[in-house]
Amino acid sequence: MNWWQRLLRRDKSEEELEKELNFHLELHTRDLIAQGYTPEEARRQARLALGGPEQVKEMCRDARGTRWLLDLLQDLRYGVRILAKQPGFTAVAVLALGLGIGVNTAMLSTVNGFVLKPLPVEKPSELIEPFWGRKIDNQVWGLFSYANYVDLRDQNKTFSDLCAWSEISAGISSSETRNAGDTERAEVLWGELVTANYFDVMGVKPILGRDFTREEDSTPNAHPVVVLGNQLWQRRFNSDAAIVGKTIYLNGIPFTVVGVMPESFLGSTFYLRKAFYVPSMMAHTFGRRVEWRTDRSYATFKAYGRLKPGVTIAQAEADLNLVGASLAQLYPTENADTKIHLTTEADGRFADGTRVILYGGLLALFVSGLVLVVACANVANLMLARAVTRAKEIGIRLAIGASRWRIVRQLVTESLLLSLLGGLLGWAIAYEGTQLIRASFPPIPYPAVIDFTPDGYVLKWMLAVSLLTGVIFGLAPALFASRTDLVAVIKGAAAGASQRGRRLNLRGALVVAQVTISIVVLICAGLFIRSLGKALKTDPGFRSENLVTMMINPGLLAYDQPAIKRFFHQLQRNLEAQPGVRAASLINEMPLAVARISSGPIVKEGEIDPPPNKGLYSDTSIVTPQFFDSMQMPLVQGRDFTDRDDAEAPRVVIVNQEFARRFYGTAESAMGKRFRFAQGTPLMEIIGIAKDGRYRSLYEDQQTYIYLPFYQNARAGMTLIISAQSTAALPEVVETGRREIAQLDPRMPTYGVMLGNENMEFAYLAPRLAAGMGTTFGVLALVLATIGLYSVMMYAVSQRTREIGIRMALGAQVRDMLRLIVSQGMRLVLIGIVLGLAGAFALTRALGSLLLGVGRTDSVTFLGVSVLLIAVAFVACYIPARRAARVDPLVALRHE
Amino acid sequence: MAHPKSDLPQGTLDLLILKVVALGPVHGYAIAQRLEQVSRGVVQIPQGSLYPALHRLENRGLLVAEWDASETGRDAKFYKLTRKGKGQLETQAAGWDRLTKAVSLILKLSEGGAK
């Protein structure tokens, strides 16, 4: 029997115990009668021999090990009664804890959604991701060419299996051309090219049909088969159970459906839900070059693998590098300096550049943790104050024989009750909070998986945090309370004069800690608000309010280079002729959006290539003529690209002012100069200088920038920019854009449509989130600390009523009393502020680049926060002081 | 009886109970009786500590109890040794044996005979 079973059967076992002891008494009595005792005497003797029945029973219960549970139930019952009797105290404590736990849970859920949630595959922690790199680049990890992947897969000795996958996109339709009702044609579906062993490595089986056979992934373009993602199947095919065997069209090419994946399966990435999977041999159909299978420099695949039992990551990494070294020897042109790095999938998520997301998340967790500490301090403070008022009750319980341990346990049980109630409230707050955070994200042109809803993992942590806070804020006051001076209490001295000073000091220390933390959190908030303000004021270098942008990729439909150029050229011409359109152009990636390209090293005419790992790079965009006009980004010197700057014409380039300054001193001297990228790219002549702008983030120091002409550097994936004549015309212009694209090729999908200032949303995301969370945390910390200070002052005043009364009777003025009380509270506040400023100074030093463009010791923030806190604290002290000063001496003297 | 009644050394009660129960299913009162008879009154169990001991042993899985008709015709709680209890009895008995032998050896040392 388990203790809980025993508990459920408590009545039964009690009954049995009674019966067993009665049986004993009965037999003993019978024997004694047989020995000649009178029945009455025999019964008495038998009872004496056994001992008091209640004591024996109690000892038996102890022996059965259910004792602690009975005590716990008793404590809980008592605790509930006590809490219900003081609804004000309970409400404040639960609210404080609920807010503290709530913001922490919301933050943890968010970070969990980004960082921690495992990929929904079999044993996700054992899914290993190899990265391909070169020894000279320290932190740059890239993709595998198919040929290299195959050699690694076949020659390694440590993987039980290694698969490869590559992200692709396509438009879907039910026939070769777009039909009415094929709404998905307007968007792009994301899918993956996968090797035949992919689903085995992931350990996920289709819920309908099958995955790919080896045969289907052995000959290029021979087997147009597809496995569908669950959401696509539900949405487009209404969960058709007979889908297997039917034909769908991807980019206008017929594919036979062979299977459907389960709903939980996202594909290879945790942030993007994939709609379909095709064998890697179909790569050319999805725009990969014809030589994708053989060209070792054409790296487009990522890999996942599972290790053989007992093999460590380090061993496998050494093994793959052995294979890598032999590949480097065999194919030195493509594979020289090969280095392979292995991590688990989760560890590989935030390699190099995106690390800042991780740090931002951890910072938010840390700050929300501080808020929880303030909340705990608050509740501890309330508990301490209450312990004083309960001293009498506790004293009596001690006096009638309760052990100190028992009292402590009772008090801790009460705080655990509080913290669990707080946890419950926190859960609700967290749930709403995560929806709010989710809603604050701008539209993302991808089927992103952003799910911050608290899951089981978060629930587990939150429960642990609730219980821990319960013990932390409950234990110290409980230990204090249980040390009550018995005699003093029972004599009626409220708390024992000797104890008062110490308690007040502890409470004072808690207030100081609260103020300190509040200052730190508020300063973080202040810095983030300043940083958002700076972002909103920063001129990005272009005007976004009249822009419509949408992404197009003729490569999806296997257009070749001349066709791509023809398509975009025609599209631009047609759009410019439409009403409502001021200008139209194309760029490969919008500035301040997600992706970017860096080019270099930059070599001026007449100079030689810098040694490896040296030299300067610059971010680069590929643009068509009219780009600068449509972005309203003026050229300060020279001319725009024209249609004649094509592959036959001399190479030309436009740079920004910073580039001209850095490489040639001034814009004037840069004009007409020529430079190239290392490793033999042809020289390009600078024909224009563009005004400086912001490219990666609104906070960056002024960066150099290069614009390359599209017709000399054509590529398939481009963003169409249409500048409308007015903001009012935006919706109409979107339709115009879609219509003109369909006019040229009805199969052509568009995606990622952004109107007007939506083009800036991504740039504002980080500062908005930081400022929003910072403010929430800051206000919470401030409110909690103020409540803490207020309650301490009220308590101090109530303790000093008598003293105040005497002073007043002796002629002290109201003003003196106010000064006395207020200065007592403000002393604590000032200590807290000094400590807090020092803490914030240290913390902001550590934050560095996370502060998004605001000086670490931004004096406005530091000063402003201090003044704010002093003002609020003054009010929190003044109200109790007023009350004290209004004390009627007569009443005060009769106080006790 | 000339000999004074002995107090039970710590932990011996469990061993004695296990031994008595090992002889067959038996109820609490009979255990007390048997212990007293067999030890010829030297060992007298305070009855008040017998039942907590029984419940403790049951809780530790050394004994199992079953309700069954007794010699008086009324249902009584009969204790039986589990396999775990049997093992425990053997190790404890062996331990006790070694201890008593050692103790009596020491007591038999003649004065000054210790080297």
CSV table of N, CA, C and O in Angstrom, one decimal, chain B residues 11 22 28 34 59 62 104:
chain,number,residue,atom,x,y,z
B,11,GLY,N,16.4,-3.0,19.6
B,11,GLY,CA,16.4,-3.7,18.3
B,11,GLY,C,16.1,-5.2,18.4
B,11,GLY,O,15.8,-5.8,17.4
B,22,ALA,N,7.7,-16.4,12.2
B,22,ALA,CA,8.3,-17.4,11.3
B,22,ALA,C,7.7,-18.8,11.5
B,22,ALA,O,7.7,-19.6,10.6
B,28,GLY,N,-1.4,-11.0,17.3
B,28,GLY,CA,-0.6,-10.2,18.3
B,28,GLY,C,-0.6,-10.8,19.7
B,28,GLY,O,0.5,-10.9,20.3
B,34,ARG,N,3.5,-16.3,23.5
B,34,ARG,CA,4.6,-17.2,23.1
B,34,ARG,C,6.0,-16.6,23.6
B,34,ARG,O,6.8,-17.4,24.2
B,59,ASN,N,4.7,-2.3,7.8
B,59,ASN,CA,5.0,-1.1,6.9
B,59,ASN,C,6.3,-1.3,6.1
B,59,ASN,O,6.3,-0.9,5.0
B,62,LEU,N,8.1,-6.5,5.9
B,62,LEU,CA,8.7,-7.8,6.5
B,62,LEU,C,7.6,-8.7,6.9
B,62,LEU,O,7.8,-9.9,6.9
B,104,SER,N,30.0,-13.4,25.2
B,104,SER,CA,30.3,-14.4,26.2
B,104,SER,C,31.8,-14.7,26.3
B,104,SER,O,32.3,-15.0,27.3
